[in-house]
Short mmCIF file of C-alpha atoms in Angstrom, two decimals:
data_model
loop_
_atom_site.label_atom_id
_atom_site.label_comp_id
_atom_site.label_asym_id
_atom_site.label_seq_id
_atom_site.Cartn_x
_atom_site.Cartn_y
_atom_site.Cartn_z
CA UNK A 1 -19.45 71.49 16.86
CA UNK A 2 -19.87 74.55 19.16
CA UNK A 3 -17.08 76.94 20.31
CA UNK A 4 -18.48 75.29 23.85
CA UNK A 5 -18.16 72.46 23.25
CA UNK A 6 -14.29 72.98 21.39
CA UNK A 7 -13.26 75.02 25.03
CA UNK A 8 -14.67 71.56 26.83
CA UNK A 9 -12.74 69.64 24.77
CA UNK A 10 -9.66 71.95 24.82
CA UNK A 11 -10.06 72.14 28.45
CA UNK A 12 -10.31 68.60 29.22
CA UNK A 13 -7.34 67.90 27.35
CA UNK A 14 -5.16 70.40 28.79
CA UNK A 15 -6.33 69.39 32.19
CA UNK A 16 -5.65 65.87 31.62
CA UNK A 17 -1.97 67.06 30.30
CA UNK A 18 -1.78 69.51 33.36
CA UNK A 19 -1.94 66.36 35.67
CA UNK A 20 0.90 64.97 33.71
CA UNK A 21 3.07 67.33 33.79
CA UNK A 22 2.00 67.38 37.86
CA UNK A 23 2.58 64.36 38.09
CA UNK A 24 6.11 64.69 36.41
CA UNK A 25 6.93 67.44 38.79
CA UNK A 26 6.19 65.52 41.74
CA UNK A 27 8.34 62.61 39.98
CA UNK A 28 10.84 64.96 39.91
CA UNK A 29 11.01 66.13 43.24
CA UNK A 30 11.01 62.83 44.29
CA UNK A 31 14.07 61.95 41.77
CA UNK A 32 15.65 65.36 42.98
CA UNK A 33 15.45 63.91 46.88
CA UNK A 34 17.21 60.80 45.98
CA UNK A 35 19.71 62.95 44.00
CA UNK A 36 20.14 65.12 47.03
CA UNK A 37 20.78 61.56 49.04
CA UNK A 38 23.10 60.86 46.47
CA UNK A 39 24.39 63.93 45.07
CA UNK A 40 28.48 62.77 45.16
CA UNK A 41 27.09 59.78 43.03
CA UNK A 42 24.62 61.07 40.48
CA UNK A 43 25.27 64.51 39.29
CA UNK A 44 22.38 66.61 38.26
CA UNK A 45 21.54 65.95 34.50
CA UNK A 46 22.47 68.77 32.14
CA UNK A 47 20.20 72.04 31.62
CA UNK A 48 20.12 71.58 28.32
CA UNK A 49 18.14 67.75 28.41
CA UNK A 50 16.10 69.34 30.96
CA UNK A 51 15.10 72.20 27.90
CA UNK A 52 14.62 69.78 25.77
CA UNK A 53 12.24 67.52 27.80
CA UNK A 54 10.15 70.64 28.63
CA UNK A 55 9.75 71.47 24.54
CA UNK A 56 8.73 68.42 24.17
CA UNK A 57 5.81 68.63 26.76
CA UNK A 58 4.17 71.84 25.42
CA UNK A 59 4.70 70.75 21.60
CA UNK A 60 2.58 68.24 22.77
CA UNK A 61 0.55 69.95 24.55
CA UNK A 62 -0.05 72.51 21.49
CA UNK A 63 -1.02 68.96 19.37
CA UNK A 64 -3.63 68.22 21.53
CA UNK A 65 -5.21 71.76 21.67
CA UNK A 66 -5.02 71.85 17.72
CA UNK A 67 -8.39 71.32 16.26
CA UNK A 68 -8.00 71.04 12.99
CA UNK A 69 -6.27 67.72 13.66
CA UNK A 70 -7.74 64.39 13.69
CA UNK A 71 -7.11 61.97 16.41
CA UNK A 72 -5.38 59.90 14.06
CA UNK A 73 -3.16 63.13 13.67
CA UNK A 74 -2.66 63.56 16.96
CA UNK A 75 -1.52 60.24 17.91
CA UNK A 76 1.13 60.26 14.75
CA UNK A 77 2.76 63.68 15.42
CA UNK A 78 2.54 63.00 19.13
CA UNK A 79 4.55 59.59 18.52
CA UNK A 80 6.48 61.37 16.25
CA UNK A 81 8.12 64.01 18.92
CA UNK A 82 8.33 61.08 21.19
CA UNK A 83 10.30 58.90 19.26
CA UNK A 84 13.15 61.76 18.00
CA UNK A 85 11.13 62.25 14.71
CA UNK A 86 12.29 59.32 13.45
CA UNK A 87 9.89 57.57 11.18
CA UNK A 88 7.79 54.24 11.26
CA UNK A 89 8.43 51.38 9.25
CA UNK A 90 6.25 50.55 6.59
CA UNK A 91 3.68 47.57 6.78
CA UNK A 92 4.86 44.64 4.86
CA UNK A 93 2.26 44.94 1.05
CA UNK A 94 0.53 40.95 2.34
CA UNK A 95 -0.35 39.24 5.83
CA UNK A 96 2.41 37.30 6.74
CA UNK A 97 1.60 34.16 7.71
CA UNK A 98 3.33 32.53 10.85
CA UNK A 99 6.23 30.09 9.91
CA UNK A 100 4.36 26.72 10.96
CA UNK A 101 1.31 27.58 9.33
CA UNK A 102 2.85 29.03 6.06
CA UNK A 103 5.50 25.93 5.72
CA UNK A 104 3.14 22.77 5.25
CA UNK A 105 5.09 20.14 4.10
CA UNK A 106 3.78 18.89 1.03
CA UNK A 107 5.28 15.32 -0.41
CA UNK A 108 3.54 15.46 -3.28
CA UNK A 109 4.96 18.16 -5.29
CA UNK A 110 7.96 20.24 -5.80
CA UNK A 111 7.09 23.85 -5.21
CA UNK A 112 7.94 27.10 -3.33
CA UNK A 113 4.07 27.46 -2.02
CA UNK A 114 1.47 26.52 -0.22
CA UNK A 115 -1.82 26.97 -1.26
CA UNK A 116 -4.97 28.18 0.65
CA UNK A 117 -7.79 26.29 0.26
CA UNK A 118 -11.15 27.98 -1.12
CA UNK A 119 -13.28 25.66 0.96
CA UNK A 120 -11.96 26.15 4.62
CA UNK A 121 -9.55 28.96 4.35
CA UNK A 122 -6.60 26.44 5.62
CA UNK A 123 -2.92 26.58 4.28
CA UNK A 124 -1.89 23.21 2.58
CA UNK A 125 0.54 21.95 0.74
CA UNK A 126 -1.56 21.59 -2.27
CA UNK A 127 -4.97 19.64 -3.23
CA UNK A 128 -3.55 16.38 -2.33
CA UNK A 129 -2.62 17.29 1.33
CA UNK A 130 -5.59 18.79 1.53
CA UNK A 131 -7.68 16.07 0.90
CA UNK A 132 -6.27 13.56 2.99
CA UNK A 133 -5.78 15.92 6.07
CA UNK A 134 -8.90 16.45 5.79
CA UNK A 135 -11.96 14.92 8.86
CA UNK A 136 -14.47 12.38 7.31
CA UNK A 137 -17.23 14.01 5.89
CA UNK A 138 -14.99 17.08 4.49
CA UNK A 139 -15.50 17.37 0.45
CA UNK A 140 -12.13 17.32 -1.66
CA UNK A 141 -11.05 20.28 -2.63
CA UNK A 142 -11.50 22.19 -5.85
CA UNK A 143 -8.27 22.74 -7.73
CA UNK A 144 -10.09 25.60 -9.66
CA UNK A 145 -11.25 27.55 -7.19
CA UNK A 146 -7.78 28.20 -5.57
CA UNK A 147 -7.02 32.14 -5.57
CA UNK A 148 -4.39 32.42 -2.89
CA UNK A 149 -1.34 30.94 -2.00
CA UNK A 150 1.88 31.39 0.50
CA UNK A 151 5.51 31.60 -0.26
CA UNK A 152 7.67 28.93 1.86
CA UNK A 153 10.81 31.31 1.79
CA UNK A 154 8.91 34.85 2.87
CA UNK A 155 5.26 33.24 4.08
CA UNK A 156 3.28 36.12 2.50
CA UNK A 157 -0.03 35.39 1.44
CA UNK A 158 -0.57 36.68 -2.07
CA UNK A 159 -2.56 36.39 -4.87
CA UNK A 160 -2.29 33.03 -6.90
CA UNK A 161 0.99 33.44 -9.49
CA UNK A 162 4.43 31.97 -9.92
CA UNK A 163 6.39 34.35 -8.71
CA UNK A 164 6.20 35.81 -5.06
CA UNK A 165 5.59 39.56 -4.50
CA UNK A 166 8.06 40.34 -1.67
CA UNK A 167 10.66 37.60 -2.10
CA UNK A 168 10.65 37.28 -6.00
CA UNK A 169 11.01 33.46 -5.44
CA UNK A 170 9.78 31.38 -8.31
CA UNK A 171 7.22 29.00 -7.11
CA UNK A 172 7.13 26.00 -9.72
CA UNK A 173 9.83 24.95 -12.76
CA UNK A 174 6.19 23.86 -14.37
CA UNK A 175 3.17 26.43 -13.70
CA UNK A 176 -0.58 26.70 -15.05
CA UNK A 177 -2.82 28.99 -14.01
CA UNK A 178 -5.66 26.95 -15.48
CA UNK A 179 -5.38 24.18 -13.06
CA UNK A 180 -3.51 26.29 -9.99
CA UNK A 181 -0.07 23.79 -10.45
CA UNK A 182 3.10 24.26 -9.41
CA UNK A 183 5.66 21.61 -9.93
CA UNK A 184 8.71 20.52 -11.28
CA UNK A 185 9.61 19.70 -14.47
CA UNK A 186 11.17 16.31 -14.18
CA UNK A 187 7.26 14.77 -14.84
CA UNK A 188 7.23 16.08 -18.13
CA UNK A 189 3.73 17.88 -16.99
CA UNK A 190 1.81 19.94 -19.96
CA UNK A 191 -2.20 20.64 -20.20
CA UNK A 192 -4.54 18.92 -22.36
CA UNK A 193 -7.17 21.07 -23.26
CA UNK A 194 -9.80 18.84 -24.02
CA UNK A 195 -8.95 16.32 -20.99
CA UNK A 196 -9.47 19.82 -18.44
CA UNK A 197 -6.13 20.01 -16.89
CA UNK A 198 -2.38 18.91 -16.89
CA UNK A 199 -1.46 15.28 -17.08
CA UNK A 200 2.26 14.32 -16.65
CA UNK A 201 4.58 12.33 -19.23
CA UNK A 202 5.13 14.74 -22.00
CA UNK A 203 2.63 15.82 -24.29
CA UNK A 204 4.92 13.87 -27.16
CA UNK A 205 4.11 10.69 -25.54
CA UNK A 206 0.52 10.86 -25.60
CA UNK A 207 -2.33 11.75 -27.76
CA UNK A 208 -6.21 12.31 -27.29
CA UNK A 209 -8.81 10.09 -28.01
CA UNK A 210 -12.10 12.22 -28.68
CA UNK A 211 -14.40 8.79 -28.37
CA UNK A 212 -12.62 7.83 -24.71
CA UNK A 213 -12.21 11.45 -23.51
CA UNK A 214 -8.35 10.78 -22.57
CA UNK A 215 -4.65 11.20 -23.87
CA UNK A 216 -3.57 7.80 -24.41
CA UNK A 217 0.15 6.98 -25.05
CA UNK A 218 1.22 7.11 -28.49
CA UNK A 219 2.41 3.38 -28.24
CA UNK A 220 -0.73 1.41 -27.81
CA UNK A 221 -2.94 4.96 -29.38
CA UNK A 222 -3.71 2.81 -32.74
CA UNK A 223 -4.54 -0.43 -31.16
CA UNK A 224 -6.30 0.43 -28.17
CA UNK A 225 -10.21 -0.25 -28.12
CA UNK A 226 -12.36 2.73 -27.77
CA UNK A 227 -14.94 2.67 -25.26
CA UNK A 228 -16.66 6.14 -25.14
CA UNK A 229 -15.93 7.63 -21.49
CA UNK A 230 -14.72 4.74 -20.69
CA UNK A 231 -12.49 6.30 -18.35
CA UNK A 232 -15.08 8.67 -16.59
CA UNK A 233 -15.44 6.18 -13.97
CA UNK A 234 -14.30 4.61 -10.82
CA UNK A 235 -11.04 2.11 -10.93
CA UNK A 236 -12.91 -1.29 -9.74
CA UNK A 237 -10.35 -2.00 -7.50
CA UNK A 238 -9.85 0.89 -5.56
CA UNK A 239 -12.74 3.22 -6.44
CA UNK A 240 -11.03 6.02 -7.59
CA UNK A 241 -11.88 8.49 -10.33
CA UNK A 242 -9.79 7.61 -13.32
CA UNK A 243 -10.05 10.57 -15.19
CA UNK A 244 -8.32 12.84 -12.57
CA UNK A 245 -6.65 10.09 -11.02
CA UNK A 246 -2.63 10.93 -10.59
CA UNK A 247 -1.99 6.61 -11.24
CA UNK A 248 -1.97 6.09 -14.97
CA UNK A 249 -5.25 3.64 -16.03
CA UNK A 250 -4.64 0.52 -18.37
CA UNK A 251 -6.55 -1.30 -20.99
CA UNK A 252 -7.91 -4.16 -20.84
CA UNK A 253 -8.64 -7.06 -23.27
CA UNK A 254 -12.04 -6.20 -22.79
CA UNK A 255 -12.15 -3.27 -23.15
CA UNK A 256 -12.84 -1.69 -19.71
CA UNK A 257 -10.02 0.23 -17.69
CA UNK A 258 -8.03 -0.02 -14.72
CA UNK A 259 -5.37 1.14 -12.74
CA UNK A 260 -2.01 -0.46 -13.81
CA UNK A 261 -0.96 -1.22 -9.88
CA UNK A 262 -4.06 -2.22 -9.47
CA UNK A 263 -4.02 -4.84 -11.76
CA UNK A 264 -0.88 -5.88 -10.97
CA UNK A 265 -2.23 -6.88 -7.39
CA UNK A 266 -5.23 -7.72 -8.91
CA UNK A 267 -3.44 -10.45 -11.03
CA UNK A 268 -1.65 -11.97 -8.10
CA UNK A 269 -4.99 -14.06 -7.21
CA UNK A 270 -7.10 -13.47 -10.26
CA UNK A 271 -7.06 -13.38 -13.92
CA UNK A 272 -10.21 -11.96 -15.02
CA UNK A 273 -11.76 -8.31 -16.06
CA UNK A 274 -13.57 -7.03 -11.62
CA UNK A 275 -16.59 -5.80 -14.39
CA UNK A 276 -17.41 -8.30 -16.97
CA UNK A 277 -15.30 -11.66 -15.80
CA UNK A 278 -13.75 -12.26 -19.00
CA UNK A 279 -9.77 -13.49 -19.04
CA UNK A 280 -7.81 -10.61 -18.96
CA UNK A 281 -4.24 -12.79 -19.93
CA UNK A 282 -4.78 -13.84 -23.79
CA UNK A 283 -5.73 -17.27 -24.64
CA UNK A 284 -2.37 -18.63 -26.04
CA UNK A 285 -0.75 -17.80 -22.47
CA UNK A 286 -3.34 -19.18 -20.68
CA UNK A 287 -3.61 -22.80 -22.73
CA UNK A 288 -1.42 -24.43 -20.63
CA UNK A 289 -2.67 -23.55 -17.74
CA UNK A 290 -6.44 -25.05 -19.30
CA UNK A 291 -4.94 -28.57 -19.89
CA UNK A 292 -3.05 -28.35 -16.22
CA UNK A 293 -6.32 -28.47 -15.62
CA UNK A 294 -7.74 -30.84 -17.63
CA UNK A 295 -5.39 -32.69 -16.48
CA UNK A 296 -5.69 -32.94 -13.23
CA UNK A 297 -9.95 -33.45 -13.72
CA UNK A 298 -9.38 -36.43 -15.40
CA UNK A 299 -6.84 -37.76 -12.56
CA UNK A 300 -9.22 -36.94 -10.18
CA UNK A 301 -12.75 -37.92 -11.06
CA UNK A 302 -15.63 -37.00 -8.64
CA UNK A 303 -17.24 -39.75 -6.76
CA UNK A 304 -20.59 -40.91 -7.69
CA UNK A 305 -22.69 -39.40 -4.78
CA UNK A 306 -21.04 -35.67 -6.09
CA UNK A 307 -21.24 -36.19 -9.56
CA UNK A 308 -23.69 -33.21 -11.15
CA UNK A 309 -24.74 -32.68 -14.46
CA UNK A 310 -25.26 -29.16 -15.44
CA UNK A 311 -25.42 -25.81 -17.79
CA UNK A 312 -22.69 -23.73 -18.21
CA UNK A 313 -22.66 -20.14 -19.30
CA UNK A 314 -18.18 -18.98 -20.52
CA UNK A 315 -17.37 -15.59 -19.60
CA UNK A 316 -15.05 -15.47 -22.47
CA UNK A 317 -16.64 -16.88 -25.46
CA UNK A 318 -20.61 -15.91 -23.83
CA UNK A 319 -21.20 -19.41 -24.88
CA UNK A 320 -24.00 -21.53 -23.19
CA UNK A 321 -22.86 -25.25 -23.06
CA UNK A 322 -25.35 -28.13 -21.73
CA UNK A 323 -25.52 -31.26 -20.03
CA UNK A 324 -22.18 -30.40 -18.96
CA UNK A 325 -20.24 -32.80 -15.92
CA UNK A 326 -19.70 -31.10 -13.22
CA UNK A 327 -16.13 -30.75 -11.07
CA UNK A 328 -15.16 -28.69 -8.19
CA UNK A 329 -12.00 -27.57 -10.02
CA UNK A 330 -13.99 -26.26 -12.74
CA UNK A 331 -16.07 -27.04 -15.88
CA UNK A 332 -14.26 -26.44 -19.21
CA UNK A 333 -15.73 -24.83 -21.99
CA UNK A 334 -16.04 -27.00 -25.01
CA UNK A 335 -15.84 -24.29 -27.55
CA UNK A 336 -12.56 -22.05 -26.21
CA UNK A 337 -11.41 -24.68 -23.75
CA UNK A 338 -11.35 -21.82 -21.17
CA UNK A 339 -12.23 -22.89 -17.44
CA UNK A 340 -14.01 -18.82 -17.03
CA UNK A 341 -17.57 -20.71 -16.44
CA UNK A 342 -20.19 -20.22 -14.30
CA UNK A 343 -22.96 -23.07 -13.69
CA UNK A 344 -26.42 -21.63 -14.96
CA UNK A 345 -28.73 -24.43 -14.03
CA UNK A 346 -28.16 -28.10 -12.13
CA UNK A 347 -29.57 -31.25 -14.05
CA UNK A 348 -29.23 -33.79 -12.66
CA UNK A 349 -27.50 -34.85 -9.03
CA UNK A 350 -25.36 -38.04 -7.76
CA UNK A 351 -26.85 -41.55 -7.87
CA UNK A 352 -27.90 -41.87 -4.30
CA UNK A 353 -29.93 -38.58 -4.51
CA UNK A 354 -31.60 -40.19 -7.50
CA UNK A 355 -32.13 -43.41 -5.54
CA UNK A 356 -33.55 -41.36 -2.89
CA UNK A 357 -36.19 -39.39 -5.08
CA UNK A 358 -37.20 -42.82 -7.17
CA UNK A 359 -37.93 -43.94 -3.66
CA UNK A 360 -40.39 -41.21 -2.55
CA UNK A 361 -42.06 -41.20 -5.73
CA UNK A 362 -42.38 -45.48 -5.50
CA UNK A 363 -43.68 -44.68 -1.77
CA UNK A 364 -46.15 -41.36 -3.00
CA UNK A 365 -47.49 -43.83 -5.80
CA UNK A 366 -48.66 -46.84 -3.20
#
C-alpha cells in the first residue's frame, strides 16, 4: 500500500475521531450549561476523571493511526482501554445448545445425553425417539452413524463419548461405542459380536446360534429348532424386524419365530403358526378341545340339503384325507384327530342339488 494511500487512511481516521471528540465537546458544553443551571446540586466532576477520560481518547486515537495493527487489533486494544483493561471471558471449548433443544426427553433409556442425529442434524433422545418423532416418509435412523451428542446437565455438543467435556458428567452406567449406547445397567446390556450390537439380559443368559444368527437363552439353547436366519425377518404380527427388534422373539413348534406379546394376543383368538397354519399349542393340550368338538358334530348333524362331501388337506400332519363329510364347525382329521383342515376340493353336494342336476340331465336327454 502507498504512503498515499496510509496518510488517506490515517487521515480519515483521525478525522472521523476529530468529530468525536467534537462532538464530545459540544456534549460537554451542553452538560456544563445544565451544571451551571444546577451548580448548588451537581458539583463539577473531579480534574483528575476529566485527565483520565482525555488519555483515554488519544490512546485511542494513537490505535487507530498505528499501522502495523490489524483491524482485529484495533478493535481488541480499543475495547481493551474502554473496558478498564480488564479482560474477556473465554468462549466456552463446544456450541452450547439451548436448554429445550439440548434436554429431549427420552423414555426409552437412562442416560445423561442426547444424541444428534446423522440424518437431519436434530437433537433426540436417542434412535428410538428419533424414529417415531419422525414425519411419514422420514427413514429410521442409523445407530452407527451417530458422531455427536449433548450433555443434559451442561447442553454442550461434543464429540460422541461417555463422559462430557465441560461438565465431566458420565453419560451411561452401560456404554459402547460400537453401537453409540448409553444406558443403565439394570438390563443386564452386553454386545454380541456376531449378532452386530448389544442385546439386553446378560450375556450369561444367552448364547449364539451360528445356524439362526441370534443369542438364544441358555434355557431352551439345546432344544430349540434351528432355522437358518430364521430371525432375519419381519414378526408376522406386527411387521417388525426381529433381529434388531428391542421385544424378545419366541419359538415356535414349527419352527418359525415371533414376538412373545405378540403371540400372546395372537393366542387370544387363534391357535395356529400366522406363516404355515400348523397348531402352535401341542397336541396332548389340545385333545380335549378335538373331542369338544367331536362332540358337539355328532349332536348337531347337518341337514340334508347342506350336507357336502369333500377333500381335506391337515395343516398339522400335511395329510390329504378324502371323501371326507363336511360340517361348518370343522372337518376332523382322521389321522391326528386335529380340526387344522382346510377343504381342497367339494364332491359331492346335498340331496336336493343332486335332485336338481338328475333333473336337467333327464330334461337335456329328451
Amino acid at each position: 500500500m502507498s504512503d498515499d494511500m496510509h496518510e488517506d487512511m490515517e487521515m480519515a481516521d483521525s478525522d472521523e475521531l476529530d468529530d468525536e471528540e467534537e462532538l464530545d465537546d459540544e456534549e460537554d458544553d451542553m452538560n456544563d450549561d445544565d451544571d451551571d443551571a444546577n451548580a448548588a446540586q451537581a458539583p463539577p466532576p473531579p480534574a483528575a476523571e476529566e485527565d483520565a477520560a482525555v488519555a483515554r481518547r488519544r490512546a485511542i486515537q494513537e490505535i487507530m493511526r498505528d499501522t502495523t495493527l490489524s483491524e482485529e487489533e484495533k478493535r481488541h486494544r480499543i475495547q481493551s482501554l474502554m473496558s478498564g483493561g480488564r479482560t474477556a471471558v473465554a468462549p466456552p471449548p463446544a456450541p452450547v445448545i439451548p436448554a429445550p433443544e439440548g434436554n429431549a426427553a427420552c423414555v426409552h433409556y437412562e442416560r445423561n445425553c442426547n444424541i444428534v442425529a446423522p440424518c437431519c442434524n436434530r437433537v433426540v433422545g436417542c434412535r428410538i425417539c428419533h424414529d417415531e418423532l419422525s414425519p411419514a416418509g422420514h427413514p429410521p435412523m442409523n445407530r452407527f452413524l451417530v458422531r455427536e451428542v449433548v450433555c443434559k446437565l451442561c447442553n454442550t455438543r461434543q464429540a460422541a463419548g461417555n463422559t462430557c467435556m465441560n461438565c465431566n458428567a458420565q453419560f451411561g452406567e452401560y456404554h459402547c461405542g460400537m453401537c453409540n449406547l448409553w444406558m443403565s445397567l439394570s438390563k443386564k446390556p452386553f454386545h454380541c459380536n456376531r449378532c452386530g450390537f448389544c442385546r439386553v439380559g446378560g450375556v450369561e443368559a444367552f448364547r449364539h446360534c451360528n445356524e439362526c444368527c441370534m443369542c438364544i437363552s441358555v434355557t431352551v439353547f439345546d432344544t430349540h429348532q434351528c432355522l437358518r436366519d430364521k430371525y432375519k425377518n419381519n414378526c408376522p404380527v406386527c411387521r417388525e424386524d426381529m433381529f434388531s427388534s428391542r421385544q424378545s422373539p419366541q419359538d415356535l413348534p414349527c419352527g418359525h419365530a415371533i414376538h412373545a406379546h405378540c403371540f400372546r394376543k395372537l393366542a387370544g383368538f387363534d391357535y395356529r403358526c400366522p406363516i404355515c397354519k400348523k397348531t402352535v399349542v401341542s397336541q396332548q393340550s389340545m385333545a380335549a378341545a378335538w373331542e369338544a368338538r367331536a362332540r358337539d358334530i355328532a349332536e348337531h348333524p347337518m341337514p340334508p340339503d347342506l350336507q357336502r362331501v369333500v377333500d381335506i388337506m391337515c395343516n398339522d400332519c400335511e395329510t390329504k384325507s378324502h371323501s371326507q363329510n363336511w360340517h361348518f364347525l370343522g372337518i376332523q382329521c382322521p389321522r391326528c384327530n386335529s380340526f387344522n383342515t382346510v377343504v381342497e376340493q367339494v364332491l359331492s353336494t346335498g340331496a336336493g342339488d343332486a335332485e336338481n342336476q338328475q333333473g336337467n340331465t333327464a330334461s337335456g336327454s329328451a
